[in-house]
Every structure is written in C-alpha cells, then in structure tokens.
Amino acid sequence: WCRTGVDQMSRLRAFAANGGKVYDLLMTKKKQTLNQARAFKLDQRIINRRTLTETHETLGNLTILNIGKKTSMMQFLRSIRTA
C-alpha cells in the first residue's frame, strides 16, 4: 500500500460508514470523466478545423503552387502542405 492508496481507501470507508452510496459516487465520477473526454474531443475537433482553414487560406495565396510548372520549390512546398 502506498500513502495515496491508503488515503483514498480510508476516505472511501468513511464515506460508506457515513451512509454514502459507493455506487452513486463511482457513477458520478464516471460521468465527470466522460464529460471531460467529450470536451477534450470537441476541443480537438475545433482546433483541427481552425488549422485546416488557416492553412488553406495561406496555401491558396502562394502563386508558385498555382503556376503549374514543376520546380523544386513547388515540390518542396507541396510536400510541406501534405505533411
């Protein structure tokens, strides 16, 4: 047993001894973690959308990519764009 494990177990026992329901406690903790995971996923989707729109704006403005000639600079910039 480590100190944190002993502390958590003693808190859980005190909670149960005071009439608390352990199942309800676990379900509320589970709901909290699921909500945090959903919020994290949503944040990641928002960040991905913003980066995609920002890169499309700047990459469309580069004339070297729109000329059509296959130069080494164009190939380099296209490799960066797809990375």
PDB file of N, CA and C in Angstrom:
ATOM      1  N   TRP A   1       0.833  -1.181   0.000  1.00  0.00           N
ATOM      2  CA  TRP A   1       0.000   0.000   0.000  1.00  0.00           C
ATOM      3  C   TRP A   1       0.875   1.240   0.000  1.00  0.00           C
ATOM      4  N   CYS A   2       0.517   2.206  -0.773  1.00  0.00           N
ATOM      5  CA  CYS A   2       1.206   3.487  -0.748  1.00  0.00           C
ATOM      6  C   CYS A   2       0.341   4.490   0.025  1.00  0.00           C
ATOM      7  N   ARG A   3       0.909   5.642   0.291  1.00  0.00           N
ATOM      8  CA  ARG A   3       0.184   6.635   1.100  1.00  0.00           C
ATOM      9  C   ARG A   3      -1.090   7.118   0.401  1.00  0.00           C
ATOM     10  N   THR A   4      -1.015   7.325  -0.909  1.00  0.00           N
ATOM     11  CA  THR A   4      -2.207   7.811  -1.613  1.00  0.00           C
ATOM     12  C   THR A   4      -3.301   6.745  -1.637  1.00  0.00           C
ATOM     13  N   GLY A   5      -2.914   5.489  -1.810  1.00  0.00           N
ATOM     14  CA  GLY A   5      -3.891   4.403  -1.810  1.00  0.00           C
ATOM     15  C   GLY A   5      -4.566   4.252  -0.459  1.00  0.00           C
ATOM     16  N   VAL A   6      -3.779   4.359   0.616  1.00  0.00           N
ATOM     17  CA  VAL A   6      -4.334   4.266   1.966  1.00  0.00           C
ATOM     18  C   VAL A   6      -5.282   5.434   2.220  1.00  0.00           C
ATOM     19  N   ASP A   7      -4.881   6.619   1.775  1.00  0.00           N
ATOM     20  CA  ASP A   7      -5.719   7.802   1.959  1.00  0.00           C
ATOM     21  C   ASP A   7      -7.043   7.652   1.220  1.00  0.00           C
ATOM     22  N   GLN A   8      -6.995   7.202  -0.011  1.00  0.00           N
ATOM     23  CA  GLN A   8      -8.220   7.033  -0.796  1.00  0.00           C
ATOM     24  C   GLN A   8      -9.130   5.970  -0.188  1.00  0.00           C
ATOM     25  N   MET A   9      -8.528   4.886   0.269  1.00  0.00           N
ATOM     26  CA  MET A   9      -9.320   3.808   0.855  1.00  0.00           C
ATOM     27  C   MET A   9      -9.963   4.246   2.166  1.00  0.00           C
ATOM     28  N   SER A  10      -9.234   5.013   2.970  1.00  0.00           N
ATOM     29  CA  SER A  10      -9.810   5.481   4.228  1.00  0.00           C
ATOM     30  C   SER A  10     -10.941   6.479   3.964  1.00  0.00           C
ATOM     31  N   ARG A  11     -10.788   7.321   2.963  1.00  0.00           N
ATOM     32  CA  ARG A  11     -11.870   8.245   2.608  1.00  0.00           C
ATOM     33  C   ARG A  11     -13.105   7.487   2.120  1.00  0.00           C
ATOM     34  N   LEU A  12     -12.889   6.452   1.327  1.00  0.00           N
ATOM     35  CA  LEU A  12     -13.992   5.649   0.816  1.00  0.00           C
ATOM     36  C   LEU A  12     -14.714   4.933   1.950  1.00  0.00           C
ATOM     37  N   ARG A  13     -13.962   4.396   2.902  1.00  0.00           N
ATOM     38  CA  ARG A  13     -14.575   3.722   4.046  1.00  0.00           C
ATOM     39  C   ARG A  13     -15.362   4.700   4.909  1.00  0.00           C
ATOM     40  N   ALA A  14     -14.811   5.897   5.115  1.00  0.00           N
ATOM     41  CA  ALA A  14     -15.514   6.910   5.910  1.00  0.00           C
ATOM     42  C   ALA A  14     -16.793   7.342   5.194  1.00  0.00           C
ATOM     43  N   PHE A  15     -16.722   7.465   3.880  1.00  0.00           N
ATOM     44  CA  PHE A  15     -17.896   7.833   3.099  1.00  0.00           C
ATOM     45  C   PHE A  15     -18.987   6.784   3.243  1.00  0.00           C
ATOM     46  N   ALA A  16     -18.597   5.504   3.137  1.00  0.00           N
ATOM     47  CA  ALA A  16     -19.567   4.416   3.256  1.00  0.00           C
ATOM     48  C   ALA A  16     -20.109   4.322   4.681  1.00  0.00           C
ATOM     49  N   ALA A  17     -19.267   4.565   5.674  1.00  0.00           N
ATOM     50  CA  ALA A  17     -19.704   4.490   7.060  1.00  0.00           C
ATOM     51  C   ALA A  17     -20.678   5.614   7.401  1.00  0.00           C
ATOM     52  N   ASN A  18     -20.564   6.747   6.739  1.00  0.00           N
ATOM     53  CA  ASN A  18     -21.461   7.871   6.974  1.00  0.00           C
ATOM     54  C   ASN A  18     -22.770   7.761   6.191  1.00  0.00           C
ATOM     55  N   GLY A  19     -22.983   6.648   5.527  1.00  0.00           N
ATOM     56  CA  GLY A  19     -24.251   6.417   4.832  1.00  0.00           C
ATOM     57  C   GLY A  19     -24.212   6.742   3.357  1.00  0.00           C
ATOM     58  N   GLY A  20     -23.058   7.036   2.811  1.00  0.00           N
ATOM     59  CA  GLY A  20     -22.954   7.320   1.390  1.00  0.00           C
ATOM     60  C   GLY A  20     -23.011   6.049   0.570  1.00  0.00           C
ATOM     61  N   LYS A  21     -23.488   6.176  -0.654  1.00  0.00           N
ATOM     62  CA  LYS A  21     -23.564   5.018  -1.542  1.00  0.00           C
ATOM     63  C   LYS A  21     -22.365   5.062  -2.487  1.00  0.00           C
ATOM     64  N   VAL A  22     -21.570   4.017  -2.417  1.00  0.00           N
ATOM     65  CA  VAL A  22     -20.338   3.954  -3.202  1.00  0.00           C
ATOM     66  C   VAL A  22     -20.657   3.882  -4.694  1.00  0.00           C
ATOM     67  N   TYR A  23     -21.709   3.168  -5.054  1.00  0.00           N
ATOM     68  CA  TYR A  23     -22.075   3.042  -6.464  1.00  0.00           C
ATOM     69  C   TYR A  23     -22.408   4.409  -7.059  1.00  0.00           C
ATOM     70  N   ASP A  24     -23.180   5.196  -6.325  1.00  0.00           N
ATOM     71  CA  ASP A  24     -23.527   6.536  -6.815  1.00  0.00           C
ATOM     72  C   ASP A  24     -22.287   7.405  -6.968  1.00  0.00           C
ATOM     73  N   LEU A  25     -21.373   7.290  -6.016  1.00  0.00           N
ATOM     74  CA  LEU A  25     -20.124   8.047  -6.091  1.00  0.00           C
ATOM     75  C   LEU A  25     -19.325   7.664  -7.330  1.00  0.00           C
ATOM     76  N   LEU A  26     -19.226   6.370  -7.581  1.00  0.00           N
ATOM     77  CA  LEU A  26     -18.484   5.901  -8.756  1.00  0.00           C
ATOM     78  C   LEU A  26     -19.148   6.344 -10.056  1.00  0.00           C
ATOM     79  N   MET A  27     -20.475   6.316 -10.099  1.00  0.00           N
ATOM     80  CA  MET A  27     -21.173   6.725 -11.316  1.00  0.00           C
ATOM     81  C   MET A  27     -20.997   8.226 -11.584  1.00  0.00           C
ATOM     82  N   THR A  28     -21.005   9.051 -10.550  1.00  0.00           N
ATOM     83  CA  THR A  28     -20.796  10.481 -10.772  1.00  0.00           C
ATOM     84  C   THR A  28     -19.370  10.748 -11.246  1.00  0.00           C
ATOM     85  N   LYS A  29     -18.403  10.007 -10.684  1.00  0.00           N
ATOM     86  CA  LYS A  29     -17.011  10.164 -11.148  1.00  0.00           C
ATOM     87  C   LYS A  29     -16.888   9.735 -12.601  1.00  0.00           C
ATOM     88  N   LYS A  30     -17.575   8.651 -12.960  1.00  0.00           N
ATOM     89  CA  LYS A  30     -17.513   8.159 -14.335  1.00  0.00           C
ATOM     90  C   LYS A  30     -18.122   9.175 -15.299  1.00  0.00           C
ATOM     91  N   LYS A  31     -19.248   9.785 -14.912  1.00  0.00           N
ATOM     92  CA  LYS A  31     -19.884  10.788 -15.747  1.00  0.00           C
ATOM     93  C   LYS A  31     -18.982  12.004 -15.917  1.00  0.00           C
ATOM     94  N   GLN A  32     -18.292  12.383 -14.855  1.00  0.00           N
ATOM     95  CA  GLN A  32     -17.379  13.521 -14.943  1.00  0.00           C
ATOM     96  C   GLN A  32     -16.249  13.246 -15.918  1.00  0.00           C
ATOM     97  N   THR A  33     -15.681  12.049 -15.842  1.00  0.00           N
ATOM     98  CA  THR A  33     -14.584  11.725 -16.754  1.00  0.00           C
ATOM     99  C   THR A  33     -15.073  11.641 -18.195  1.00  0.00           C
ATOM    100  N   LEU A  34     -16.288  11.120 -18.412  1.00  0.00           N
ATOM    101  CA  LEU A  34     -16.835  11.067 -19.770  1.00  0.00           C
ATOM    102  C   LEU A  34     -17.077  12.474 -20.310  1.00  0.00           C
ATOM    103  N   ASN A  35     -17.591  13.366 -19.464  1.00  0.00           N
ATOM    104  CA  ASN A  35     -17.806  14.742 -19.904  1.00  0.00           C
ATOM    105  C   ASN A  35     -16.490  15.429 -20.239  1.00  0.00           C
ATOM    106  N   GLN A  36     -15.456  15.170 -19.450  1.00  0.00           N
ATOM    107  CA  GLN A  36     -14.150  15.754 -19.743  1.00  0.00           C
ATOM    108  C   GLN A  36     -13.597  15.210 -21.049  1.00  0.00           C
ATOM    109  N   ALA A  37     -13.796  13.910 -21.287  1.00  0.00           N
ATOM    110  CA  ALA A  37     -13.315  13.312 -22.532  1.00  0.00           C
ATOM    111  C   ALA A  37     -14.054  13.901 -23.732  1.00  0.00           C
ATOM    112  N   ARG A  38     -15.372  14.105 -23.601  1.00  0.00           N
ATOM    113  CA  ARG A  38     -16.144  14.707 -24.692  1.00  0.00           C
ATOM    114  C   ARG A  38     -15.683  16.129 -24.969  1.00  0.00           C
ATOM    115  N   ALA A  39     -15.447  16.877 -23.903  1.00  0.00           N
ATOM    116  CA  ALA A  39     -14.988  18.260 -24.071  1.00  0.00           C
ATOM    117  C   ALA A  39     -13.620  18.282 -24.745  1.00  0.00           C
ATOM    118  N   PHE A  40     -12.750  17.355 -24.379  1.00  0.00           N
ATOM    119  CA  PHE A  40     -11.427  17.281 -24.990  1.00  0.00           C
ATOM    120  C   PHE A  40     -11.537  16.950 -26.475  1.00  0.00           C
ATOM    121  N   LYS A  41     -12.419  16.000 -26.824  1.00  0.00           N
ATOM    122  CA  LYS A  41     -12.614  15.640 -28.224  1.00  0.00           C
ATOM    123  C   LYS A  41     -13.147  16.828 -29.017  1.00  0.00           C
ATOM    124  N   LEU A  42     -14.100  17.543 -28.427  1.00  0.00           N
ATOM    125  CA  LEU A  42     -14.664  18.701 -29.097  1.00  0.00           C
ATOM    126  C   LEU A  42     -13.605  19.772 -29.314  1.00  0.00           C
ATOM    127  N   ASP A  43     -12.778  20.004 -28.303  1.00  0.00           N
ATOM    128  CA  ASP A  43     -11.700  20.969 -28.446  1.00  0.00           C
ATOM    129  C   ASP A  43     -10.743  20.562 -29.555  1.00  0.00           C
ATOM    130  N   GLN A  44     -10.429  19.279 -29.634  1.00  0.00           N
ATOM    131  CA  GLN A  44      -9.517  18.802 -30.679  1.00  0.00           C
ATOM    132  C   GLN A  44     -10.128  19.011 -32.063  1.00  0.00           C
ATOM    133  N   ARG A  45     -11.439  18.744 -32.200  1.00  0.00           N
ATOM    134  CA  ARG A  45     -12.084  18.951 -33.493  1.00  0.00           C
ATOM    135  C   ARG A  45     -12.080  20.420 -33.889  1.00  0.00           C
ATOM    136  N   ILE A  46     -12.310  21.299 -32.930  1.00  0.00           N
ATOM    137  CA  ILE A  46     -12.301  22.731 -33.208  1.00  0.00           C
ATOM    138  C   ILE A  46     -10.901  23.172 -33.627  1.00  0.00           C
ATOM    139  N   ILE A  47      -9.895  22.687 -32.922  1.00  0.00           N
ATOM    140  CA  ILE A  47      -8.510  23.047 -33.256  1.00  0.00           C
ATOM    141  C   ILE A  47      -8.153  22.534 -34.645  1.00  0.00           C
ATOM    142  N   ASN A  48      -8.546  21.307 -34.965  1.00  0.00           N
ATOM    143  CA  ASN A  48      -8.248  20.746 -36.288  1.00  0.00           C
ATOM    144  C   ASN A  48      -8.937  21.537 -37.388  1.00  0.00           C
ATOM    145  N   ARG A  49     -10.186  21.930 -37.168  1.00  0.00           N
ATOM    146  CA  ARG A  49     -10.898  22.726 -38.171  1.00  0.00           C
ATOM    147  C   ARG A  49     -10.223  24.062 -38.397  1.00  0.00           C
ATOM    148  N   ARG A  50      -9.817  24.696 -37.315  1.00  0.00           N
ATOM    149  CA  ARG A  50      -9.171  26.000 -37.444  1.00  0.00           C
ATOM    150  C   ARG A  50      -7.852  25.892 -38.182  1.00  0.00           C
ATOM    151  N   THR A  51      -7.072  24.865 -37.886  1.00  0.00           N
ATOM    152  CA  THR A  51      -5.787  24.746 -38.572  1.00  0.00           C
ATOM    153  C   THR A  51      -5.998  24.436 -40.047  1.00  0.00           C
ATOM    154  N   LEU A  52      -7.011  23.638 -40.369  1.00  0.00           N
ATOM    155  CA  LEU A  52      -7.264  23.331 -41.777  1.00  0.00           C
ATOM    156  C   LEU A  52      -7.678  24.577 -42.539  1.00  0.00           C
ATOM    157  N   THR A  53      -8.554  25.377 -41.967  1.00  0.00           N
ATOM    158  CA  THR A  53      -8.989  26.570 -42.686  1.00  0.00           C
ATOM    159  C   THR A  53      -7.858  27.585 -42.791  1.00  0.00           C
ATOM    160  N   GLU A  54      -7.041  27.688 -41.766  1.00  0.00           N
ATOM    161  CA  GLU A  54      -5.928  28.635 -41.819  1.00  0.00           C
ATOM    162  C   GLU A  54      -4.911  28.223 -42.867  1.00  0.00           C
ATOM    163  N   THR A  55      -4.593  26.943 -42.965  1.00  0.00           N
ATOM    164  CA  THR A  55      -3.609  26.510 -43.946  1.00  0.00           C
ATOM    165  C   THR A  55      -4.147  26.642 -45.359  1.00  0.00           C
ATOM    166  N   HIS A  56      -5.429  26.394 -45.556  1.00  0.00           N
ATOM    167  CA  HIS A  56      -5.989  26.535 -46.900  1.00  0.00           C
ATOM    168  C   HIS A  56      -5.961  27.985 -47.351  1.00  0.00           C
ATOM    169  N   GLU A  57      -6.186  28.890 -46.432  1.00  0.00           N
ATOM    170  CA  GLU A  57      -6.146  30.295 -46.810  1.00  0.00           C
ATOM    171  C   GLU A  57      -4.754  30.698 -47.267  1.00  0.00           C
ATOM    172  N   THR A  58      -3.749  30.326 -46.516  1.00  0.00           N
ATOM    173  CA  THR A  58      -2.402  30.762 -46.849  1.00  0.00           C
ATOM    174  C   THR A  58      -1.833  29.984 -48.025  1.00  0.00           C
ATOM    175  N   LEU A  59      -2.170  28.697 -48.149  1.00  0.00           N
ATOM    176  CA  LEU A  59      -1.617  27.924 -49.248  1.00  0.00           C
ATOM    177  C   LEU A  59      -2.255  28.305 -50.584  1.00  0.00           C
ATOM    178  N   GLY A  60      -3.476  28.778 -50.579  1.00  0.00           N
ATOM    179  CA  GLY A  60      -4.113  29.197 -51.818  1.00  0.00           C
ATOM    180  C   GLY A  60      -3.530  30.498 -52.346  1.00  0.00           C
ATOM    181  N   ASN A  61      -2.902  31.246 -51.497  1.00  0.00           N
ATOM    182  CA  ASN A  61      -2.346  32.530 -51.899  1.00  0.00           C
ATOM    183  C   ASN A  61      -0.934  32.414 -52.468  1.00  0.00           C
ATOM    184  N   LEU A  62      -0.333  31.258 -52.429  1.00  0.00           N
ATOM    185  CA  LEU A  62       1.015  31.082 -52.965  1.00  0.00           C
ATOM    186  C   LEU A  62       0.925  30.851 -54.472  1.00  0.00           C
ATOM    187  N   THR A  63       1.423  31.786 -55.222  1.00  0.00           N
ATOM    188  CA  THR A  63       1.299  31.687 -56.679  1.00  0.00           C
ATOM    189  C   THR A  63       2.175  30.590 -57.259  1.00  0.00           C
ATOM    190  N   ILE A  64       3.253  30.259 -56.581  1.00  0.00           N
ATOM    191  CA  ILE A  64       4.145  29.227 -57.121  1.00  0.00           C
ATOM    192  C   ILE A  64       3.446  27.874 -57.192  1.00  0.00           C
ATOM    193  N   LEU A  65       2.478  27.649 -56.304  1.00  0.00           N
ATOM    194  CA  LEU A  65       1.741  26.389 -56.341  1.00  0.00           C
ATOM    195  C   LEU A  65       0.675  26.382 -57.429  1.00  0.00           C
ATOM    196  N   ASN A  66       0.255  27.543 -57.868  1.00  0.00           N
ATOM    197  CA  ASN A  66      -0.818  27.628 -58.858  1.00  0.00           C
ATOM    198  C   ASN A  66      -0.315  27.804 -60.287  1.00  0.00           C
ATOM    199  N   ILE A  67       0.981  28.014 -60.482  1.00  0.00           N
ATOM    200  CA  ILE A  67       1.526  28.256 -61.815  1.00  0.00           C
ATOM    201  C   ILE A  67       1.430  27.002 -62.681  1.00  0.00           C
ATOM    202  N   GLY A  68       1.817  25.860 -62.154  1.00  0.00           N
ATOM    203  CA  GLY A  68       1.738  24.626 -62.914  1.00  0.00           C
ATOM    204  C   GLY A  68       3.093  24.068 -63.297  1.00  0.00           C
ATOM    205  N   LYS A  69       4.146  24.898 -63.242  1.00  0.00           N
ATOM    206  CA  LYS A  69       5.477  24.396 -63.549  1.00  0.00           C
ATOM    207  C   LYS A  69       5.968  23.542 -62.382  1.00  0.00           C
ATOM    208  N   LYS A  70       6.669  22.479 -62.717  1.00  0.00           N
ATOM    209  CA  LYS A  70       7.197  21.614 -61.678  1.00  0.00           C
ATOM    210  C   LYS A  70       8.622  22.032 -61.351  1.00  0.00           C
ATOM    211  N   THR A  71       8.717  22.917 -60.407  1.00  0.00           N
ATOM    212  CA  THR A  71      10.025  23.367 -59.946  1.00  0.00           C
ATOM    213  C   THR A  71      10.317  22.703 -58.610  1.00  0.00           C
ATOM    214  N   SER A  72      11.554  22.780 -58.201  1.00  0.00           N
ATOM    215  CA  SER A  72      11.922  22.176 -56.921  1.00  0.00           C
ATOM    216  C   SER A  72      11.247  22.902 -55.764  1.00  0.00           C
ATOM    217  N   MET A  73      11.062  24.219 -55.889  1.00  0.00           N
ATOM    218  CA  MET A  73      10.394  24.980 -54.834  1.00  0.00           C
ATOM    219  C   MET A  73       8.932  24.558 -54.720  1.00  0.00           C
ATOM    220  N   MET A  74       8.276  24.342 -55.867  1.00  0.00           N
ATOM    221  CA  MET A  74       6.877  23.923 -55.839  1.00  0.00           C
ATOM    222  C   MET A  74       6.752  22.544 -55.198  1.00  0.00           C
ATOM    223  N   GLN A  75       7.632  21.619 -55.535  1.00  0.00           N
ATOM    224  CA  GLN A  75       7.583  20.286 -54.953  1.00  0.00           C
ATOM    225  C   GLN A  75       7.839  20.331 -53.448  1.00  0.00           C
ATOM    226  N   PHE A  76       8.749  21.187 -53.033  1.00  0.00           N
ATOM    227  CA  PHE A  76       9.034  21.342 -51.610  1.00  0.00           C
ATOM    228  C   PHE A  76       7.816  21.882 -50.864  1.00  0.00           C
ATOM    229  N   LEU A  77       7.189  22.916 -51.416  1.00  0.00           N
ATOM    230  CA  LEU A  77       6.018  23.485 -50.752  1.00  0.00           C
ATOM    231  C   LEU A  77       4.838  22.529 -50.726  1.00  0.00           C
ATOM    232  N   ARG A  78       4.680  21.758 -51.772  1.00  0.00           N
ATOM    233  CA  ARG A  78       3.602  20.754 -51.767  1.00  0.00           C
ATOM    234  C   ARG A  78       3.858  19.664 -50.742  1.00  0.00           C
ATOM    235  N   SER A  79       5.111  19.293 -50.566  1.00  0.00           N
ATOM    236  CA  SER A  79       5.416  18.265 -49.550  1.00  0.00           C
ATOM    237  C   SER A  79       5.143  18.799 -48.154  1.00  0.00           C
ATOM    238  N   ILE A  80       5.381  20.083 -47.939  1.00  0.00           N
ATOM    239  CA  ILE A  80       5.066  20.690 -46.646  1.00  0.00           C
ATOM    240  C   ILE A  80       3.558  20.756 -46.448  1.00  0.00           C
ATOM    241  N   ARG A  81       2.837  21.072 -47.510  1.00  0.00           N
ATOM    242  CA  ARG A  81       1.395  21.199 -47.417  1.00  0.00           C
ATOM    243  C   ARG A  81       0.739  19.875 -47.046  1.00  0.00           C
ATOM    244  N   THR A  82       1.228  18.776 -47.581  1.00  0.00           N
ATOM    245  CA  THR A  82       0.607  17.484 -47.312  1.00  0.00           C
ATOM    246  C   THR A  82       1.099  16.859 -46.014  1.00  0.00           C
ATOM    247  N   ALA A  83       2.154  17.396 -45.418  1.00  0.00           N
ATOM    248  CA  ALA A  83       2.687  16.809 -44.187  1.00  0.00           C
ATOM    249  C   ALA A  83       1.845  17.119 -42.989  1.00  0.00           C
TER     250      ALA A  83
END
